[in-house]
Amino acid sequence: MKNKRMLLLLALLVVCVFGLSACKKKNVGTPEDNPQVEEQEEEEEQEKYTFGFSGITMENPYFITLESSIREALEKEGHTLIMEDPKQDPNMQIEQIERMIEQGIDAIFLTPVDWEEITPVLETLKKADVKIINVDTQVKAFDYVDAYIGSDNKNAGYLCGKDLVEKLPDGGKVLILECPTMNSINERITGFEEAIADKGFEVVGRSDTKGDLNTALAAAETLLKEHPDVSAIMCGNDPTALGALVAANATQMQNVYIYGVDGSPEIKKELAKENSLIAATGGQSPIEMGKESVKVALCVLNREKYARVTYEETFLINRENLDMYGVDGWQ
C-alpha cells in the first residue's frame, strides 16, 4: 500500500511539472512561441499605395503647389506618387492616365483639362478598379468619381462681384475672361454674375482664355480695343487676370478694376502695389486642398468613412486684408 502511495505522489509531481512548463511557454511573448503577435503586427501595418496625379497644366503655380502638397503628405506615410503634365491638352491627359493605369496605380488625383472629354478614361479607370479622387475642377460624368475635393468656387466669384458693386454702386461695363471647359471657372463666373445682377452692370464682351496667361493677354487686347470704356474685367483665375493686367497697362488704362481667383503670390504682389489695376482675388488654398485630398483618398482605399464631396473655404483678398495672407507664398 505504501509503495502504491509513493507511485501516485510521483505521478502527480510529474503532471504538475509539465503543467507549469506548458503555462510558462504560453506566456513567452516571442514570435517563435506566439505567432499570433506577429500576425497582429502585420495586420496593423498600413498598406502602401501608388497614386497618380494629373492636373491641367504644371505651368500654373497653383497646380505646382497642389501637387507638392499631395506629394509631401503621401511620401510622409510611405506612399508613392506618379505625376504627369498634360499641358492643357485633353487628349494628352487621357494618354497619360492610361499609362498610369499600366503602371499599377491604386488611385488618381485628377483635375480634368476638359470636364466632358475626360469621360472615356473615367470608364477605363473604373474597369481597372482605380479609385478616382476628383480635385479642384469637377468632371461632368460625376457618377464615376469616388470623391471630390474642391474650393467653393461660386462663392469666390460672388465675393469678387460683391466687391465690384461696392466700388461702383452706379454700375458699369464689364468684360469676362472665362473657360467653359473648366467647371471650376464656370462656377466662379456664375457667382460673379449673380452678384452684379440688377446692379447696373452690362457684360459687353467675353472670351474663352483656357485659363492661360498668354491666351488671356491676346483676348484682352482685342476686347479692350473694341470696348475701351469698360469699368471692370472679371477673370476665371489669377493667370488670366495677370494677362488682362498686361493688356490694360499696354493701353495705359487707369480706371478699370481687374479681378482674379486663386490668391497666388504673383497676384498678391500686384495687390501690394498702390496703383495696380488688380482690385482683388477670390482666395483659395491649394496647400490645404492637397492635404484634405490625401486624407480622403486614404479613407477611400482603406474602406473607411469619408465625405464624397468636400468644399474648401474661399475668401476675398484685397489691399485692406493683404497683410493677413502675405505675398511670399500661398495661404
PDB file of C-alpha atoms in Angstrom, residues 53-55 58 61-75 81-84 286-287 290 294:
ATOM      1  CA  PHE A  53      -1.586  62.952 -60.270  1.00  0.00           C
ATOM      2  CA  SER A  54      -2.934  64.648 -63.393  1.00  0.00           C
ATOM      3  CA  GLY A  55      -3.623  68.388 -63.203  1.00  0.00           C
ATOM      4  CA  MET A  58       2.122  72.345 -64.434  1.00  0.00           C
ATOM      5  CA  PRO A  61       1.801  77.764 -59.994  1.00  0.00           C
ATOM      6  CA  TYR A  62      -1.495  76.694 -58.441  1.00  0.00           C
ATOM      7  CA  PHE A  63      -1.152  73.112 -59.717  1.00  0.00           C
ATOM      8  CA  ILE A  64       2.546  73.016 -58.850  1.00  0.00           C
ATOM      9  CA  THR A  65       1.631  73.870 -55.246  1.00  0.00           C
ATOM     10  CA  LEU A  66      -1.300  71.428 -55.181  1.00  0.00           C
ATOM     11  CA  GLU A  67       0.867  68.562 -56.448  1.00  0.00           C
ATOM     12  CA  SER A  68       3.634  69.387 -53.947  1.00  0.00           C
ATOM     13  CA  SER A  69       1.154  69.366 -51.063  1.00  0.00           C
ATOM     14  CA  ILE A  70      -0.240  65.985 -52.124  1.00  0.00           C
ATOM     15  CA  ARG A  71       3.239  64.509 -52.676  1.00  0.00           C
ATOM     16  CA  GLU A  72       4.515  65.669 -49.280  1.00  0.00           C
ATOM     17  CA  ALA A  73       1.537  64.207 -47.431  1.00  0.00           C
ATOM     18  CA  LEU A  74       1.759  60.867 -49.287  1.00  0.00           C
ATOM     19  CA  GLU A  75       5.513  60.354 -49.087  1.00  0.00           C
ATOM     20  CA  LEU A  81       3.036  59.495 -56.381  1.00  0.00           C
ATOM     21  CA  ILE A  82       3.413  59.448 -60.171  1.00  0.00           C
ATOM     22  CA  MET A  83       2.890  62.845 -61.817  1.00  0.00           C
ATOM     23  CA  GLU A  84       2.122  63.594 -65.477  1.00  0.00           C
ATOM     24  CA  PRO A 286      -4.066  74.540 -52.782  1.00  0.00           C
ATOM     25  CA  ILE A 287      -1.969  73.500 -49.771  1.00  0.00           C
ATOM     26  CA  GLY A 290      -3.866  68.826 -51.173  1.00  0.00           C
ATOM     27  CA  VAL A 294      -4.818  62.765 -49.351  1.00  0.00           C
TER      28      VAL A 294
END
